[in-house]
Amino acid sequence: MIAFIKSNMLLAVGLVLLVFGFVAFKVFFLPSDAASPALTATVTDVTSTPTSQNLLAVLVNLRSIQLDNTLFSSPAFISLTNFGVDIAQEPAGRDNPFVPYMGISPIATNPTASSTLLRVPSSEGATGTTGSASTTKTTGGGKK
């Protein structure tokens, strides 16, 4: 028997795949004869169970409770102090945090240069500081 399977391996694999395909088709695509119990369960009257009757009785008792509002006007309540801390309003930040930051270039244009220096003019007009959107690039050896 084992010699037959070894000599006809392609036929054996094909037969196993055919059986597996038939079972998968039967399970997933053909309707079953008996309906699933989860789909055919009947709903009983919820108000007839003892637990639900007990819950309804408790809810009726809760509706009859009256709160005494004189607690809030008593001297003990009025003398309470709020120890909460006011939180100062902070700036919200950038409108879109995913937009690249202006003024700093993350990519060097000359990879063979020993250093890449970006010069950004400041608000006073001096060169060599960072922080503005306009840039003047200087690469290696002090060339402008």
Backbone as numpy.savetxt, mean C-alpha at the origin, in Angstrom:
# Nx Ny Nz CAx CAy CAz Cx Cy Cz
7.63 -54.63 -17.92 6.81 -53.43 -17.92 7.67 -52.18 -17.92
8.71 -52.17 -17.07 9.59 -51.00 -17.00 10.36 -50.83 -18.31
10.74 -51.92 -18.94 11.44 -51.84 -20.22 10.53 -51.26 -21.28
9.23 -51.59 -21.23 8.27 -51.06 -22.20 8.12 -49.55 -22.01
8.05 -49.08 -20.75 7.91 -47.64 -20.47 9.16 -46.90 -20.91
10.33 -47.48 -20.66 11.58 -46.83 -21.07 11.66 -46.72 -22.59
11.23 -47.76 -23.30 11.32 -47.72 -24.75 10.25 -46.82 -25.37
9.15 -46.60 -24.66 8.07 -45.75 -25.18 7.83 -44.56 -24.24
8.88 -43.85 -23.85 8.81 -42.74 -22.91 7.91 -41.61 -23.44
8.01 -41.29 -24.71 7.20 -40.22 -25.29 5.73 -40.58 -25.22
5.40 -41.82 -25.48 4.02 -42.26 -25.40 3.52 -42.21 -23.96
4.35 -42.59 -23.00 3.95 -42.57 -21.58 3.73 -41.15 -21.10
4.61 -40.23 -21.46 4.44 -38.82 -21.07 3.19 -38.24 -21.71
2.95 -38.56 -22.96 1.75 -38.07 -23.64 0.49 -38.59 -22.99
0.49 -39.87 -22.58 -0.66 -40.45 -21.92 -0.92 -39.80 -20.57
0.13 -39.54 -19.80 -0.01 -38.87 -18.50 -0.56 -37.46 -18.69
-0.07 -36.72 -19.67 -0.56 -35.37 -19.94 -2.02 -35.39 -20.39
-2.39 -36.40 -21.17 -3.77 -36.51 -21.63 -4.71 -36.76 -20.46
-4.33 -37.64 -19.56 -5.16 -37.92 -18.38 -5.24 -36.68 -17.49
-4.12 -36.02 -17.27 -4.10 -34.81 -16.45 -4.98 -33.72 -17.08
-4.91 -33.54 -18.39 -5.73 -32.54 -19.08 -7.21 -32.85 -18.97
-7.57 -34.14 -19.07 -8.97 -34.53 -18.95 -9.51 -34.25 -17.54
-8.73 -34.58 -16.54 -9.14 -34.33 -15.15 -9.27 -32.83 -14.90
-8.33 -32.05 -15.37 -8.39 -30.59 -15.18 -9.60 -30.01 -15.88
-9.90 -30.49 -17.10 -11.07 -30.00 -17.82 -12.35 -30.35 -17.09
-12.43 -31.56 -16.57 -13.62 -32.02 -15.85 -13.83 -31.20 -14.58
-12.75 -30.91 -13.86 -12.87 -30.20 -12.59 -13.20 -28.72 -12.81
-12.53 -28.08 -13.76 -12.65 -26.63 -13.89 -13.73 -26.15 -14.86
-14.05 -26.94 -15.87 -14.93 -26.41 -16.91 -16.30 -27.07 -17.00
-16.44 -28.29 -16.57 -17.75 -28.95 -16.65 -18.50 -28.76 -15.35
-19.82 -28.50 -15.41 -20.58 -28.33 -14.17 -20.71 -29.66 -13.45
-20.66 -29.60 -12.13 -20.78 -30.83 -11.34 -22.26 -31.18 -11.19
-22.55 -32.47 -10.93 -23.93 -32.94 -10.81 -24.56 -32.45 -9.51
-23.83 -32.52 -8.41 -24.36 -32.08 -7.11 -23.88 -30.66 -6.85
-24.81 -29.83 -6.41 -24.45 -28.45 -6.11 -23.62 -28.39 -4.84
-22.76 -27.41 -4.78 -21.91 -27.22 -3.61 -22.76 -26.85 -2.40
-22.50 -27.43 -1.22 -23.30 -27.09 -0.05 -23.17 -25.61 0.35
-22.05 -24.99 0.04 -21.89 -23.58 0.38 -22.82 -22.71 -0.46
-23.15 -23.16 -1.65 -24.01 -22.37 -2.53 -25.49 -22.66 -2.32
-25.81 -23.79 -1.70 -27.21 -24.16 -1.53 -27.68 -24.05 -0.10
-26.91 -23.47 0.77 -27.31 -23.36 2.17 -28.50 -22.42 2.29
-29.45 -22.78 3.14 -30.62 -21.94 3.34 -30.38 -21.01 4.52
-30.95 -19.83 4.44 -30.80 -18.84 5.48 -31.95 -19.01 6.46
-31.61 -19.16 7.73 -32.65 -19.29 8.74 -33.02 -17.91 9.25
-34.13 -17.83 9.89 -34.59 -16.55 10.45 -33.65 -16.16 11.59
-32.96 -15.04 11.43 -31.95 -14.62 12.39 -32.57 -14.24 13.73
-33.77 -13.73 13.74 -34.39 -13.28 14.98 -34.92 -14.44 15.84
-34.91 -15.66 15.31 -35.46 -16.78 16.07 -34.42 -17.48 16.95
-33.16 -17.21 16.79 -32.15 -17.88 17.60 -32.07 -17.23 18.97
-31.73 -18.00 20.02 -31.66 -17.43 21.37 -30.59 -16.33 21.51
-29.49 -16.47 20.79 -28.43 -15.45 20.87 -28.93 -14.13 20.32
-29.63 -14.16 19.20 -30.13 -12.91 18.62 -31.22 -12.29 19.50
-32.04 -13.13 20.14 -33.06 -12.60 21.06 -32.40 -11.89 22.24
-31.31 -12.47 22.75 -30.59 -11.86 23.87 -29.97 -10.53 23.44
-29.41 -10.49 22.25 -28.80 -9.26 21.74 -29.85 -8.17 21.56
-31.01 -8.50 21.04 -32.07 -7.51 20.86 -32.56 -6.98 22.21
-32.61 -7.83 23.21 -33.02 -7.37 24.55 -32.00 -6.40 25.13
-30.72 -6.67 24.93 -29.67 -5.76 25.42 -29.75 -4.42 24.69
-30.01 -4.44 23.41 -30.12 -3.18 22.65 -31.31 -2.35 23.11
-32.42 -2.98 23.44 -33.59 -2.26 23.95 -33.26 -1.63 25.29
-32.53 -2.37 26.14 -32.12 -1.80 27.44 -31.17 -0.62 27.28
-30.29 -0.66 26.27 -29.36 0.45 26.04 -30.10 1.71 25.60
-31.18 1.57 24.85 -31.94 2.74 24.41 -32.61 3.46 25.57
-32.91 2.74 26.62 -33.61 3.35 27.76 -32.67 4.09 28.71
-31.36 4.00 28.50 -30.41 4.67 29.39 -30.41 6.17 29.13
-30.48 6.97 30.19 -30.42 8.43 30.09 -29.14 8.90 30.78
-28.38 9.75 30.10 -27.14 10.29 30.66 -27.43 11.59 31.40
-26.72 11.79 32.51 -26.88 13.00 33.31 -25.86 14.04 32.84
-26.31 15.14 32.27 -25.42 16.16 31.72 -24.90 17.12 32.78
-25.32 16.99 34.01 -24.82 17.90 35.06 -23.35 17.65 35.36
-22.81 16.53 34.94 -21.39 16.24 35.14 -20.53 17.32 34.48
-20.93 17.77 33.30 -20.12 18.73 32.56 -20.18 20.14 33.13
-21.14 20.41 33.98 -21.21 21.74 34.60 -20.72 21.71 36.04
-20.25 20.59 36.53 -19.77 20.51 37.92 -18.41 21.20 38.05
-18.09 21.73 39.26 -16.80 22.40 39.47 -15.61 21.47 39.25
-15.74 20.20 39.55 -14.62 19.26 39.36 -14.28 19.13 37.86
-15.29 19.07 37.01 -15.03 18.95 35.58 -14.48 20.25 35.01
-15.00 21.37 35.47 -14.55 22.67 34.99 -13.11 22.94 35.40
-12.67 22.42 36.55 -11.30 22.67 37.02 -10.25 21.80 36.31
-10.66 20.88 35.47 -9.70 20.05 34.73 -8.89 20.93 33.77
-7.60 20.58 33.62 -6.70 21.36 32.77 -6.30 20.53 31.56
-6.28 21.18 30.41 -5.86 20.52 29.19 -4.34 20.66 29.08
-3.63 19.53 29.06 -2.17 19.54 28.94 -1.73 19.25 27.52
-2.61 19.42 26.54 -2.26 19.17 25.15 -1.25 20.18 24.64
-0.48 19.78 23.64 0.54 20.63 23.05 0.07 21.04 21.66
0.14 22.33 21.37 -0.20 22.82 20.04 0.94 22.51 19.09
0.63 21.93 17.96 1.64 21.59 16.97 1.68 22.71 15.94
2.88 23.29 15.75 3.04 24.40 14.81 2.88 23.91 13.38
2.33 24.75 12.54 2.15 24.43 11.13 3.51 24.44 10.44
3.84 23.36 9.74 5.09 23.23 9.02 4.84 23.40 7.53
5.86 23.83 6.78 5.67 23.93 5.33 5.45 22.54 4.74
4.65 22.49 3.70 4.24 21.21 3.12 5.36 20.55 2.33
6.30 21.28 1.80 7.35 20.69 0.98 7.10 20.98 -0.49
7.73 20.20 -1.34 7.60 20.42 -2.78 6.26 19.90 -3.28
5.75 20.52 -4.35 4.49 20.08 -4.94 4.61 18.66 -5.49
5.71 18.38 -6.18 5.95 17.05 -6.74 7.34 16.61 -6.31
7.44 15.71 -5.33 8.76 15.31 -4.84 9.55 14.46 -5.82
8.93 14.02 -6.91 9.61 13.16 -7.86 10.27 13.94 -9.00
10.04 15.23 -9.08 10.68 16.05 -10.09 12.13 16.25 -9.68
13.09 16.12 -10.62 14.50 16.31 -10.25 14.76 17.70 -9.69
15.66 17.78 -8.72 16.00 19.04 -8.08 16.79 19.90 -9.05
16.39 21.15 -9.20 17.07 22.07 -10.13 18.34 22.59 -9.49
19.42 22.68 -10.24 20.64 23.28 -9.74 21.77 22.29 -9.54
21.48 21.00 -9.43 22.53 20.00 -9.27 22.33 18.97 -10.36
23.35 18.77 -11.17 23.26 17.79 -12.24 23.81 16.46 -11.75
23.02 15.39 -11.77 23.51 14.11 -11.28 24.40 13.37 -12.25
24.49 13.83 -13.52 25.24 13.11 -14.55 26.46 13.95 -14.95
27.64 13.34 -14.91 28.86 14.02 -15.37 28.91 13.93 -16.88
29.24 15.04 -17.56 29.25 15.06 -19.02 30.57 14.55 -19.58
31.66 14.64 -18.83 32.96 14.20 -19.31 33.50 13.16 -18.33
33.32 11.86 -18.61 33.73 10.85 -17.65 35.24 10.72 -17.51
36.03 11.23 -18.46 37.48 11.10 -18.37 38.11 12.22 -17.56
37.37 13.28 -17.28 37.93 14.39 -16.51 38.14 13.94 -15.06
39.13 14.52 -14.42 39.46 14.13 -13.04 38.37 14.56 -12.07
37.71 15.68 -12.33 36.62 16.11 -11.47 35.65 16.95 -12.28
34.43 16.93 -11.89 33.39 17.74 -12.53 32.87 18.69 -11.47
32.93 19.98 -11.73 32.49 20.97 -10.76 31.38 21.79 -11.39
30.29 21.90 -10.71 29.19 22.73 -11.17 29.21 24.02 -10.38
29.23 25.12 -11.06 29.18 26.42 -10.40 27.82 27.02 -10.64
27.19 27.42 -9.57 25.86 28.01 -9.66 25.95 29.40 -9.04
25.59 30.44 -9.80 25.66 31.78 -9.23 24.65 31.95 -8.10
25.08 32.61 -7.04 24.19 32.86 -5.91 23.39 34.12 -6.16
22.54 34.47 -5.22 21.70 35.66 -5.37 22.52 36.94 -5.31
23.73 36.89 -4.71 24.58 38.10 -4.66 25.37 38.30 -5.94
25.39 37.27 -6.82 26.11 37.41 -8.07 27.49 36.78 -8.03
27.94 36.23 -6.90 29.24 35.58 -6.82 29.15 34.20 -7.43
30.25 33.73 -8.04 30.25 32.40 -8.65 30.88 31.41 -7.69
30.61 30.14 -7.93 31.22 29.10 -7.13 30.33 28.60 -5.99
29.12 29.11 -5.85 28.22 28.63 -4.80 27.10 27.85 -5.45
26.43 27.05 -4.67 25.34 26.24 -5.20 24.02 26.75 -4.67
22.92 26.35 -5.37 21.61 26.69 -4.85 20.70 27.37 -5.83
21.15 27.72 -7.03 20.30 28.39 -8.00 20.04 27.47 -9.18
19.09 27.84 -10.04 18.72 27.00 -11.16 19.67 27.14 -12.34
20.33 28.29 -12.53 21.22 28.45 -13.67 22.60 27.91 -13.29
23.26 27.21 -14.24 24.54 26.59 -13.93 25.58 26.99 -14.94
26.82 27.10 -14.49 27.97 27.28 -15.34 28.88 26.10 -15.06
29.22 25.32 -16.07 29.96 24.10 -15.86 31.45 24.33 -16.08
32.25 23.77 -15.15 33.70 23.79 -15.30 34.17 22.36 -15.14
34.92 21.86 -16.11 35.39 20.48 -16.01 36.90 20.47 -16.02
37.47 19.68 -15.12 38.92 19.45 -15.02 39.78 20.69 -15.25
40.95 20.77 -14.94 41.99 21.74 -15.25 41.64 23.20 -15.22
40.52 23.64 -14.71 40.18 25.04 -14.58 39.71 25.68 -15.87
39.37 24.93 -16.89 38.86 25.51 -18.13 37.42 25.93 -17.95
37.05 27.06 -18.59 35.66 27.53 -18.51 35.03 27.43 -19.87
